[in-house]
Short mmCIF file of C-alpha atoms and ligand atoms in Angstrom, two decimals:
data_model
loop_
_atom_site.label_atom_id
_atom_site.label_comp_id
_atom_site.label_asym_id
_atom_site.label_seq_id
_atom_site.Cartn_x
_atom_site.Cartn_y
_atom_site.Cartn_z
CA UNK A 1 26.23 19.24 -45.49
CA UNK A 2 28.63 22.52 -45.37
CA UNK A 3 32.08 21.07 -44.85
CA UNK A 4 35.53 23.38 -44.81
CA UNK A 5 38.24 20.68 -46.16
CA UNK A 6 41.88 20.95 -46.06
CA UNK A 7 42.29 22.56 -49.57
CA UNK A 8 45.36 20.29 -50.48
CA UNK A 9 43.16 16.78 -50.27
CA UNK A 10 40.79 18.14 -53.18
CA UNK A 11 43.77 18.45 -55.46
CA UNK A 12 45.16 22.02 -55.05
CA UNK A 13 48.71 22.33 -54.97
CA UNK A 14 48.55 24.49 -51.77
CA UNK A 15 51.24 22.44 -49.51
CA UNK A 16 54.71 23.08 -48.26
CA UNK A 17 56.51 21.82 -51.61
CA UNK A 18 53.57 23.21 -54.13
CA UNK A 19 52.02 19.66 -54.46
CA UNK A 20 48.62 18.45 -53.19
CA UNK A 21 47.45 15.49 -51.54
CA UNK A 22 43.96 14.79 -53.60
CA UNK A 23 42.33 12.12 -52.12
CA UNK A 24 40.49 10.32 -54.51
CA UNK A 25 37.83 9.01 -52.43
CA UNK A 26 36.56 12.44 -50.89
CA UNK A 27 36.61 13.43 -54.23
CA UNK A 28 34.22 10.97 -55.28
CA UNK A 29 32.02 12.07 -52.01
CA UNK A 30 32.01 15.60 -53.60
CA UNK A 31 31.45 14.75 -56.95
CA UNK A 32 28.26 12.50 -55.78
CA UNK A 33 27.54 16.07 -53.76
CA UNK A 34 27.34 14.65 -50.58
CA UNK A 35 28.74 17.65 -48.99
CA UNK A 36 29.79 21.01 -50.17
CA UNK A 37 33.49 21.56 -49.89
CA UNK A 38 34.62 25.08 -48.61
CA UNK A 39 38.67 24.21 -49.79
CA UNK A 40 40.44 26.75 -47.33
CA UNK A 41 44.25 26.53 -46.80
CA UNK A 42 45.09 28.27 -43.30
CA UNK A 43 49.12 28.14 -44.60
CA UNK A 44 47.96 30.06 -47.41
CA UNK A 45 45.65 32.33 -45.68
CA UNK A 46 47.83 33.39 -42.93
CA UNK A 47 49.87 35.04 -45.89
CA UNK A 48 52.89 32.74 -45.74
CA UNK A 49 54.24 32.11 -49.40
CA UNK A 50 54.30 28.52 -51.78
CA UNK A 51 55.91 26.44 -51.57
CA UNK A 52 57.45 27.68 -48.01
CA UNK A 53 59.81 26.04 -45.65
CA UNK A 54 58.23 23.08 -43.45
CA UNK A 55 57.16 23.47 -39.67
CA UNK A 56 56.92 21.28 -37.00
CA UNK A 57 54.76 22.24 -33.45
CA UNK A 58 57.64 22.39 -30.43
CA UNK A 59 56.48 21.80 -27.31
CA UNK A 60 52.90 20.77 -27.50
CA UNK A 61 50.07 20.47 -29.99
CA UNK A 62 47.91 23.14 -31.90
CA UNK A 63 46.08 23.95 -28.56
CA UNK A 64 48.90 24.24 -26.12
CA UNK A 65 50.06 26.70 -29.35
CA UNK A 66 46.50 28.77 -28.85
CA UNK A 67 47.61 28.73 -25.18
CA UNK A 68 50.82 29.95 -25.61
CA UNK A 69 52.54 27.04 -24.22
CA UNK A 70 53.93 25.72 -27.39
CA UNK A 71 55.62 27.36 -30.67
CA UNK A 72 55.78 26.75 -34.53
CA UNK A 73 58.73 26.70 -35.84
CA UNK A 74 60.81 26.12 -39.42
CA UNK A 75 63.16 23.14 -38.82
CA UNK A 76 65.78 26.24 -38.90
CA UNK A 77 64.42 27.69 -36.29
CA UNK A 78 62.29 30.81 -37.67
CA UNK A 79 59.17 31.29 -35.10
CA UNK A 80 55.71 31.45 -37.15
CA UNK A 81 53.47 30.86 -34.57
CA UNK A 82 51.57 34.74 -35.26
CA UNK A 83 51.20 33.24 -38.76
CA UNK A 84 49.59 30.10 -38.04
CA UNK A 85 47.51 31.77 -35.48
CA UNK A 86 46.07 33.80 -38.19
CA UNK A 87 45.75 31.64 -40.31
CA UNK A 88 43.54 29.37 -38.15
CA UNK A 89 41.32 32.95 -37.55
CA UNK A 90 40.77 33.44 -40.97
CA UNK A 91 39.77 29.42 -40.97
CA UNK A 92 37.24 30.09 -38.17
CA UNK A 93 36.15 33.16 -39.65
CA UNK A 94 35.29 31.50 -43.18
CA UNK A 95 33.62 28.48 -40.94
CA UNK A 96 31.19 30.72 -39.07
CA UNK A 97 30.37 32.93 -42.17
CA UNK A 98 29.03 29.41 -43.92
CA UNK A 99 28.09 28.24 -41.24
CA UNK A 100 29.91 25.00 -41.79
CA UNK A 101 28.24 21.22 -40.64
CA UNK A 102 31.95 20.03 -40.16
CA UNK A 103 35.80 20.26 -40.95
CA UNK A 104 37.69 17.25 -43.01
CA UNK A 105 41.07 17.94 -42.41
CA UNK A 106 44.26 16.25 -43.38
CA UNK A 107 46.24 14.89 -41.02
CA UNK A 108 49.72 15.48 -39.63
CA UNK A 109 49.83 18.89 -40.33
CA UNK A 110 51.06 21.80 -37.88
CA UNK A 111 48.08 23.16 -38.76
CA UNK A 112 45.40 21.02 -40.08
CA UNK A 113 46.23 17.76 -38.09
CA UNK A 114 43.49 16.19 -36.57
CA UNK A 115 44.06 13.26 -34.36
CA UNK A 116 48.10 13.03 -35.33
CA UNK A 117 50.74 15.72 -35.88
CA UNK A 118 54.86 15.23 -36.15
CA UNK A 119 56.18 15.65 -32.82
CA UNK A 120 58.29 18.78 -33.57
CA UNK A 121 61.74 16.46 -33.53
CA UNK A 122 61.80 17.32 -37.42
CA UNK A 123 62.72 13.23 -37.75
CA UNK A 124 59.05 12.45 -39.25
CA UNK A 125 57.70 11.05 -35.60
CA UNK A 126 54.41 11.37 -34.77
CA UNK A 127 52.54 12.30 -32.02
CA UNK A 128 48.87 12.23 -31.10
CA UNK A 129 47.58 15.67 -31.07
CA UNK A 130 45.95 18.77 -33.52
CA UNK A 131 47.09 21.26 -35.33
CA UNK A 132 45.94 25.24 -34.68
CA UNK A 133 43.48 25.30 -36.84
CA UNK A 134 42.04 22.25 -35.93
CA UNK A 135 42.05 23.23 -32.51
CA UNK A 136 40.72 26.39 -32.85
CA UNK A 137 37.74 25.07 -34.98
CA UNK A 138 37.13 22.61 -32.05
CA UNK A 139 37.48 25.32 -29.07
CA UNK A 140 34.81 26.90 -31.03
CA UNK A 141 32.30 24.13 -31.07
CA UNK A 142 33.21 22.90 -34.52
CA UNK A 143 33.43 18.93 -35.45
CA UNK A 144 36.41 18.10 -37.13
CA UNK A 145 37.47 14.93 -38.13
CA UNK A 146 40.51 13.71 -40.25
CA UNK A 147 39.42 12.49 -44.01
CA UNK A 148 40.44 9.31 -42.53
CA UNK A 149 37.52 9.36 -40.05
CA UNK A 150 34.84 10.64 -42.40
CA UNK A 151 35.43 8.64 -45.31
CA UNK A 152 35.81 5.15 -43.19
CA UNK A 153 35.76 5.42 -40.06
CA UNK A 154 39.09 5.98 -38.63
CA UNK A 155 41.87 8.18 -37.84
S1 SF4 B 201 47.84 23.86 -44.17
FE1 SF4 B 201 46.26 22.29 -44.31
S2 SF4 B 201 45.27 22.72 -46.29
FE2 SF4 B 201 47.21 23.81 -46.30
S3 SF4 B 201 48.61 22.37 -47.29
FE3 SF4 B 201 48.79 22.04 -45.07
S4 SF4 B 201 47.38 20.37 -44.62
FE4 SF4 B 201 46.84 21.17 -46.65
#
């Protein structure tokens, strides 16, 4: 099984503050080779730096974003919605091209939530929703789940 996988849960330091979230128990999956990870971080890929300043979804979740109906923004206000919208396109783009079986993504993320984001109040609330690339993945007939769900279950 083909699955992209939110780069920062197999251990690379691709996040906000240069750390990683591994998750030791979808590393095991990987190890066993039970799927084969495509790592992909859309932060990264939409050309935005790391570490880089953190961003919260105002107004809606990942797909209001695609619909224009909602923004991302740095808790200082700087607008990077054209970023994350490109890098969710690159995300798709690398999905398509392996033809991926599914999308483990980590959750909470502006752009890689899946189930849960922060609700844009900067305060560390959250909110049910998805993040862009998770959306975009799904408007395009991918299945993505959050680790969560794949490894047991639940969101
Ligand atoms: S954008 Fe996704 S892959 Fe990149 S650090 Fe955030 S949660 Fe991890």
């Amino acid at each position: 099984m083909i699955a992209i996988v939110s780069a920062c849960l197999l251990g690379i330091n691709c996040r906000y503050d240069g750390g990683n979230v591994a998750n030791k128990g979808l590393i095991e999956v990987v190890k066993a080779g039970k799927i084969v990870p495509i790592p992909v971080c859309p932060e990264q890929l939409s050309g935005l730096p790391t570490p880089r300043k953190t961003c919260e979804i105002i107004g809606g979740d990942g797909f209001d974003v695609l619909n224009g109906k909602a923004r991302v923004l740095t808790k200082d206000g700087e607008d990077l919605t054209e970023k994350f919208v490109r890098g969710a396109n690159e995300v798709l783009k690398i999905a398509r091209l392996v033809k991926a079986d599914i999308a483990i993504m980590k959750n909470y993320s502006p752009s890689c939530g899946c189930g849960f984001i922060y609700d844009g109040s900067f305060s560390g609330k959250k909110r049910e929703g998805f993040g862009v690339t998770s959306a975009l993945l799904m408007q395009n007939g991918f299945k993505v789940i959050s680790v969560e769900e794949f490894l047991h279950g639940n969101r």
